Structures are given as structure tokens and as C-alpha cells.
mmCIF file of C-alpha atoms and ligand atoms in Angstrom:
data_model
loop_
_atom_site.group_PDB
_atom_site.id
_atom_site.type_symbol
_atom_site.label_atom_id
_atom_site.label_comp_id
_atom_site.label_asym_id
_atom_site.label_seq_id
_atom_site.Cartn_x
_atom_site.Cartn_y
_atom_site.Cartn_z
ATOM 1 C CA UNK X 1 0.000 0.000 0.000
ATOM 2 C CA UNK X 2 1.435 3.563 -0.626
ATOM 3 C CA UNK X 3 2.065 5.547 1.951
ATOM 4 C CA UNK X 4 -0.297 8.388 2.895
ATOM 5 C CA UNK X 5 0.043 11.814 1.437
ATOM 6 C CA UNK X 6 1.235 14.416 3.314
ATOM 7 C CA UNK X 7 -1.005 16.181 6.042
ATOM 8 C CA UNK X 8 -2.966 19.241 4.767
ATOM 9 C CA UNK X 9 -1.975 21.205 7.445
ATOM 10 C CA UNK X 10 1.783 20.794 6.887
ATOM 11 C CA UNK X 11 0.975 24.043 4.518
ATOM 12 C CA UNK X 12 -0.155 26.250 7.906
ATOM 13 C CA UNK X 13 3.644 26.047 8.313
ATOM 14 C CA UNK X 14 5.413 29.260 7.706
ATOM 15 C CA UNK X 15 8.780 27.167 8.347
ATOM 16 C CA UNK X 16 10.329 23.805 9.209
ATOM 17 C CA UNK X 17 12.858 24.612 12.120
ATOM 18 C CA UNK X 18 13.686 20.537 12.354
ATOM 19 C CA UNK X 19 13.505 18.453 9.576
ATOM 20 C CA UNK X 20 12.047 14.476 10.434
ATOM 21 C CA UNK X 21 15.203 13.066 9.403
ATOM 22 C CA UNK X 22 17.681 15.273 11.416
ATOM 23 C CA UNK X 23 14.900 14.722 14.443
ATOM 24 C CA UNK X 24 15.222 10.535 13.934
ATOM 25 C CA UNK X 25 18.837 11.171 13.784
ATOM 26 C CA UNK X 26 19.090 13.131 16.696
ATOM 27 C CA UNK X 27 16.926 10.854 18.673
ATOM 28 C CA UNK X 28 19.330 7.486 17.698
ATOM 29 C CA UNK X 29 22.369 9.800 19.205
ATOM 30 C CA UNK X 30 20.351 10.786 22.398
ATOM 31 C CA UNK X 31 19.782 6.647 22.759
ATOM 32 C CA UNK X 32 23.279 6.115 22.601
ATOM 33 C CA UNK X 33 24.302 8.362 25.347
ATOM 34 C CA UNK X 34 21.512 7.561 27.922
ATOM 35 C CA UNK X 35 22.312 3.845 27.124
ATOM 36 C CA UNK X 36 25.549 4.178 28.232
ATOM 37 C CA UNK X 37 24.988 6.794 30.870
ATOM 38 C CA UNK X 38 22.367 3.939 32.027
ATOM 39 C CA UNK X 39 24.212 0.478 31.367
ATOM 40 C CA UNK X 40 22.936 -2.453 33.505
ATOM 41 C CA UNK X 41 20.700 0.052 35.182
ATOM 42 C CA UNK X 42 17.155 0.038 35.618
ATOM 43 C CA UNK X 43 15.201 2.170 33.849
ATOM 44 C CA UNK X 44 12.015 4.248 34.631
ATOM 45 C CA UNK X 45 10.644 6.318 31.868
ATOM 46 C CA UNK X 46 7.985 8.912 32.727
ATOM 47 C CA UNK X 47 6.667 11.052 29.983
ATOM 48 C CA UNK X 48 4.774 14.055 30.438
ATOM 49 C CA UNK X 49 1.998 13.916 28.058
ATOM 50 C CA UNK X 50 0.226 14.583 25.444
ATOM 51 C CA UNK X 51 3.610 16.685 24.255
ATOM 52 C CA UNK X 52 5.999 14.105 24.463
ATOM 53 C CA UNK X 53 4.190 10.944 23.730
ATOM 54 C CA UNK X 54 5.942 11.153 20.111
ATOM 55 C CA UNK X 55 9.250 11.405 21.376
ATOM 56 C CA UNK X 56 8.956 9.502 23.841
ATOM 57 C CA UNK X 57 8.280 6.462 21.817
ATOM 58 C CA UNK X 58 10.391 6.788 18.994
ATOM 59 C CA UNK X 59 13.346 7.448 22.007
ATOM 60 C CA UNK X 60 12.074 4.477 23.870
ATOM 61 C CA UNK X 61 13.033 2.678 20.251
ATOM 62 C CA UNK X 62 16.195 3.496 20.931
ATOM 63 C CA UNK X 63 16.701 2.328 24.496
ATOM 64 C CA UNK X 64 18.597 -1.093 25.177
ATOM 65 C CA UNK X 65 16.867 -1.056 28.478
ATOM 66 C CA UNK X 66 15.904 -2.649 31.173
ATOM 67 C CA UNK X 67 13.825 -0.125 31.455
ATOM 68 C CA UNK X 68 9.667 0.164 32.621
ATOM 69 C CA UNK X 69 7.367 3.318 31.114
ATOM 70 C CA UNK X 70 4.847 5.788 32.614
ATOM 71 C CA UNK X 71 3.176 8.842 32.084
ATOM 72 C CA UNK X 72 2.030 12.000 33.438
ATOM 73 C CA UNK X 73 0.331 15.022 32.510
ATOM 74 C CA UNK X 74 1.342 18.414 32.843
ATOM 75 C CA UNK X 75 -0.463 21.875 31.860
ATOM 76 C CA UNK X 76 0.251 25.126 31.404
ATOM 77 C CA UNK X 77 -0.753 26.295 28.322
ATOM 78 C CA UNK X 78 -4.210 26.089 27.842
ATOM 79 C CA UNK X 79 -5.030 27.934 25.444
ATOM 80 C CA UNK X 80 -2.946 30.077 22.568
ATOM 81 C CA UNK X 81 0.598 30.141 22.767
ATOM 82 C CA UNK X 82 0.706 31.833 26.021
ATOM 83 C CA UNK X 83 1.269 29.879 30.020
ATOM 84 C CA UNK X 84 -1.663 30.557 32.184
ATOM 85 C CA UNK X 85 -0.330 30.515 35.835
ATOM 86 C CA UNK X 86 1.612 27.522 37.228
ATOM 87 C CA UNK X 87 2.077 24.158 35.916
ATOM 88 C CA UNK X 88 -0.655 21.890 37.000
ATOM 89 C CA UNK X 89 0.465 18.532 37.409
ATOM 90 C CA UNK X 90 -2.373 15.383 36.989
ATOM 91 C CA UNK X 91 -0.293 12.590 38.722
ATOM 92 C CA UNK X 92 -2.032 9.240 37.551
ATOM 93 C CA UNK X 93 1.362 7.589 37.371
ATOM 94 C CA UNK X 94 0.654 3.445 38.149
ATOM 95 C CA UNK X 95 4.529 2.715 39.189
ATOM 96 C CA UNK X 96 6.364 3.259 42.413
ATOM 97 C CA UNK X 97 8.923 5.761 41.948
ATOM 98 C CA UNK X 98 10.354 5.068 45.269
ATOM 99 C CA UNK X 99 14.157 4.203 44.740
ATOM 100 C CA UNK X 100 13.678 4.293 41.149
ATOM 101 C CA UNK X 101 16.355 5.817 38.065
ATOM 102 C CA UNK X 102 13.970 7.961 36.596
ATOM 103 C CA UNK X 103 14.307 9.225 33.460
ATOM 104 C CA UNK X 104 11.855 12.635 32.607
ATOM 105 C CA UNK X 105 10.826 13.361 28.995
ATOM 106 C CA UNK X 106 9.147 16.307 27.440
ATOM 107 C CA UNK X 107 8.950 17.629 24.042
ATOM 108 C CA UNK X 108 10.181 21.698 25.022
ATOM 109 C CA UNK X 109 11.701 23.171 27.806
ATOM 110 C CA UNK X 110 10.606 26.821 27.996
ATOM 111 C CA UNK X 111 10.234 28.847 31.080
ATOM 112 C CA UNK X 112 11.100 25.559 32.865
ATOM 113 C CA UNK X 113 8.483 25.258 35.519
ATOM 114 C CA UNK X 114 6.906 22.548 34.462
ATOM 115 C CA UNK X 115 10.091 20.089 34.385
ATOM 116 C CA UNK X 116 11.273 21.712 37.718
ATOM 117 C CA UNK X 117 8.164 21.441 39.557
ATOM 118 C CA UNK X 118 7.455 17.667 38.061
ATOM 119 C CA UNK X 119 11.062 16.651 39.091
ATOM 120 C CA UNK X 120 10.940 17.928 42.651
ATOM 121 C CA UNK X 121 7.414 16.436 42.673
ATOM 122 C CA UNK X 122 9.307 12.600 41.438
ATOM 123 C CA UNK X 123 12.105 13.517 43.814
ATOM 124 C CA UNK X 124 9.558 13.984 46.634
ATOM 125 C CA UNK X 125 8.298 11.060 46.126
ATOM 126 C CA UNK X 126 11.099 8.800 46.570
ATOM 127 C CA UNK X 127 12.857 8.736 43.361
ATOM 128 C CA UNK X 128 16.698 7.763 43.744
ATOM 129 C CA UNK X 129 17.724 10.028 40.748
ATOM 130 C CA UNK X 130 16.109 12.114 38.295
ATOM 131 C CA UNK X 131 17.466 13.294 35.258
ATOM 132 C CA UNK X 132 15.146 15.017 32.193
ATOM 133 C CA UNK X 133 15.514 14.661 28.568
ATOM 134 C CA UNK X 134 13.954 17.151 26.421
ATOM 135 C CA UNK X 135 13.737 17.048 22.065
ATOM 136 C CA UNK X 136 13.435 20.871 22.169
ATOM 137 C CA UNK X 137 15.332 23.890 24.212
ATOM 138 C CA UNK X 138 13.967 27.602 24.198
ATOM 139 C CA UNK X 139 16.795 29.016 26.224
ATOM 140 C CA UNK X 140 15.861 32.505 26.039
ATOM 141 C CA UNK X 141 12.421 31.713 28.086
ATOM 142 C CA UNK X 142 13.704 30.116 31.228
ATOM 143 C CA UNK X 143 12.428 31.993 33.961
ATOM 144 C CA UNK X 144 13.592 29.286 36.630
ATOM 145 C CA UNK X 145 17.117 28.160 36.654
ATOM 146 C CA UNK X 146 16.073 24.455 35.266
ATOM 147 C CA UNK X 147 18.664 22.724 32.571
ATOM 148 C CA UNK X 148 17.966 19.725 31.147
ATOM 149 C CA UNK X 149 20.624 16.382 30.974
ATOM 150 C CA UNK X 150 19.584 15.609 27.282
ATOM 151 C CA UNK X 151 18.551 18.091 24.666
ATOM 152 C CA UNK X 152 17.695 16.998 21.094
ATOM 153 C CA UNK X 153 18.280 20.489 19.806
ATOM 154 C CA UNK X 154 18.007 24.341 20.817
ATOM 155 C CA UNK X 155 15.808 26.397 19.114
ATOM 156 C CA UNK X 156 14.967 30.213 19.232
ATOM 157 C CA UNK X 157 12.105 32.141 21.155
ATOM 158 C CA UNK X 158 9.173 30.930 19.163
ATOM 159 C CA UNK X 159 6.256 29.062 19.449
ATOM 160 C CA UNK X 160 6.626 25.538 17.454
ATOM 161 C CA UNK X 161 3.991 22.701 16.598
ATOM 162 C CA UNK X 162 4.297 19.256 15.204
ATOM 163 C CA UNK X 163 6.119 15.721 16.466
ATOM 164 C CA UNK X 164 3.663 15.871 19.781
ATOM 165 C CA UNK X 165 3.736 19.852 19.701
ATOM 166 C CA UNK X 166 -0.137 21.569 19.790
ATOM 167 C CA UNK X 167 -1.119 24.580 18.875
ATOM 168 C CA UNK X 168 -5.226 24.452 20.496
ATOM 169 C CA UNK X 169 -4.618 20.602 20.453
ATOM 170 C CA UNK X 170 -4.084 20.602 16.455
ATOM 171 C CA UNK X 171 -0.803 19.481 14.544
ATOM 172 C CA UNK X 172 0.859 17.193 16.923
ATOM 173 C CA UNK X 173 0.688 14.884 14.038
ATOM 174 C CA UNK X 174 3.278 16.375 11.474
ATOM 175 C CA UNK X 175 6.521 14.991 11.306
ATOM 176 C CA UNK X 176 8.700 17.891 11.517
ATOM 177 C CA UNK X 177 8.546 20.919 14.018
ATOM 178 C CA UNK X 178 7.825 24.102 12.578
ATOM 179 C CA UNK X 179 6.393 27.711 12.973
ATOM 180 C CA UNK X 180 2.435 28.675 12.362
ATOM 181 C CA UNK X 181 1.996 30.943 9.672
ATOM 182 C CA UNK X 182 0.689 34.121 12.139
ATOM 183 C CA UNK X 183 -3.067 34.028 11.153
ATOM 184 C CA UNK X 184 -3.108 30.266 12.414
ATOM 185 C CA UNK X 185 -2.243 31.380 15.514
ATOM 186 C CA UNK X 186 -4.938 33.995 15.702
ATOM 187 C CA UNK X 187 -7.962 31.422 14.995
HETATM 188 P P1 5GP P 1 7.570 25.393 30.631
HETATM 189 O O1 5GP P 1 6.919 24.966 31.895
HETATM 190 O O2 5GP P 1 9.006 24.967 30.480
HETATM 191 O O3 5GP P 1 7.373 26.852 30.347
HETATM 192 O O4 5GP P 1 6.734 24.781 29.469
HETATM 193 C C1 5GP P 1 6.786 23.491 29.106
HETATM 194 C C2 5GP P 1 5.515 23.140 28.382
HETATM 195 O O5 5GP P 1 4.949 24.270 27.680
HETATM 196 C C3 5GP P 1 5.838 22.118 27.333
HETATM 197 O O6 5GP P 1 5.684 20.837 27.857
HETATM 198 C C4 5GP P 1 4.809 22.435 26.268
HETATM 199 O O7 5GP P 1 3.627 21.726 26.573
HETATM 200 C C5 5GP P 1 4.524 23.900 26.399
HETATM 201 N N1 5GP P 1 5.288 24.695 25.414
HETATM 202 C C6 5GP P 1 6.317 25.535 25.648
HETATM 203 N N2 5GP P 1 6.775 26.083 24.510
HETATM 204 C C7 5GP P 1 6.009 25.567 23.526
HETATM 205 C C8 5GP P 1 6.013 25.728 22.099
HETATM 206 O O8 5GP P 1 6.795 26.463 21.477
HETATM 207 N N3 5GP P 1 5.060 25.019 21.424
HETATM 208 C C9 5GP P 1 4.154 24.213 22.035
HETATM 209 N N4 5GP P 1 3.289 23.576 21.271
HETATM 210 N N5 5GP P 1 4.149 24.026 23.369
HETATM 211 C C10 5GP P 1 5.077 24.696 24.103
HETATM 212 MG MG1 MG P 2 3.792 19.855 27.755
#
């Protein structure tokens, strides 16, 4: 069967900032360092979702493990491209993270409020280590001191959709992260 043609909305794109194949390239390079950061060890995965459910399994792909998976959710934006107030965190996580390696992974890290409050939250909680691997790095936005152990790639001050990213929920399905053209953003 031929494979589908590409999504509509990949034309709402006023530019690609990361191509799919330099993503799936950075993604087999991040594997190879938390593998051996991680040997014999192991593994808990927690992904914050929906933002990083991509990621996360095309990184999980690349994992030699032994490793387990959960997930989280964690809000800010609701709406537009703006953060309303402080992360809320919806902890529905099934595993014990007491004792645990855990392993954090979101698609951006912006302000960094959501990562730091969802790490002290894991640390809280038991966790022996935590250590956070993001695909995407706005430096310019942090607005707590927050870095991140594993970045797929830093990208400038502006607001990106596709590979997990939403703008109002829409176009986490395109394969490539990109900008809106503006008058998407203002529907
Ligand atoms: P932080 O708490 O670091 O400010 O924000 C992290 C969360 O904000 C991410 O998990 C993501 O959901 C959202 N976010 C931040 N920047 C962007 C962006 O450029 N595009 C999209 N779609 N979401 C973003
Ligand atoms: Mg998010």
C-alpha cells in the first residue's frame, strides 16, 4: 500500500525549524548516550503527556533497556501560545517511583516550571535520581534556573507545533517541528 500523502496542514507552516530526518537522527544519538549513561541500570521512563508521547516512543526505540514506562500530565498552556499561571500537574502515574532511576521526557523546555516542579514532585516522592531529557530547548524563556541532561536540539524564542507539539490541540501529528503561519495562531 502507498504511503499516505502528506497532512494538509503541513501548509499552515510558515517554516520547518527541524527536519524528520535530522529529528530521527538526533533521537538514535540521544539513545546512545543515555544507554551508556544507564548500562545495567534500571530504567524508569515517565513522559509528560500529550507533548511528548511522540518522542517519547520513537526514544524508547532506541533504548537497550531494562527499562519500565509511565506517564504523566502536565499543563500550562491552555489555550494560545501563552502559560496561564503555574504548571498543573495530573499525577495518575501506576509505578512506584520510590528508589527508582527515573528518566523525565518532554517535548520543550521553555520557562522551565513545568520540568522543575514535576522533578521535585518525582524527587519527593522517593525517586533515587532524576534526570530530564527534552527534544526541544527555548533558552531565552527560562524563567527558573532548570537545565535539562539531554537536549535533542536548541531552538529560538518561538512558538513551534508538530512531532507531539499543539497549537489548540491541532498538529501534533506532522513529522517535523515548525512555525504557524501568524493568522493560524490567531484562529
Ligand atoms: P515550561 O513549563 O518549560 O514553560 O513549558 C513546558 C511546556 O509548555 C511544554 O511541555 C509544552 O507543553 C509547552 N510549550 C512551551 N513552549 C512551547 C512551544 O513552542 N510550542 C508548544 N506547542 N508548546 C510549548
Ligand atoms: Mg507539555
Amino acid at each position: 500500500m502507498p504511503a499516505p500523502k502528506p497532512a494538509p496542514e503541513l501548509k499552515h507552516l510558515d517554516h520547518v525549524l527541524v527536519t524528520p530526518l535530522a529529528i530521527k537522527r538526533r533521537i538514535v544519538a540521544l539513545g546512545h548516550k543515555i544507554n551508556k549513561d544507564y548500562a545495567k541500570k534500571d530504567l524508569m521512563v515517565v513522559a509528560i503527556v500529550n507533548g511528548a508521547l511522540i518522542f517519547t516512543a520513537d526514544l524508547l526505540r532506541n533504548l537497550t533497556g531494562p527499562l519500565r514506562l509511565d506517564c504523566l500530565r502536565a499543563s500550562s498552556y491552555h489555550t494560545g501560545t501563552k502559560a496561564v499561571g503555574e504548571p498543573r500537574i495530573v499525577d495518575q502515574m501506576k509505578l512506584d517511583v520510590r528508589g527508582q532511576s527515573v528518566l523525565l521526557v518532554d517535548d520543550i523546555l521553555d520557562t522551565g516550571k513545568t520540568l522543575a516542579a514535576v522533578a521535585g514532585m518525582l524527587k519527593a516522592k522517593g525517586a533515587a535520581s532524576v534526570r530530564t531529557c527534552v527534544l526541544l530547548d527555548k533558552k531565552a524563556r527560562r524563567a527558573v534556573p532548570f537545565e535539562a541532561d539531554y537536549v535533542g536540539f536548541e531552538i529560538p524564542n518561538e512558538f513551534v507545533v508538530g512531532y507531539g507539539l499543539d497549537f489548540n490541540e491541532r498538529y501534533r501529528h506532522l513529522p517535523c517541528i515548525g512555525v504557524l503561519k501568524p493568522k493560524y495562531y490567531a484562529s
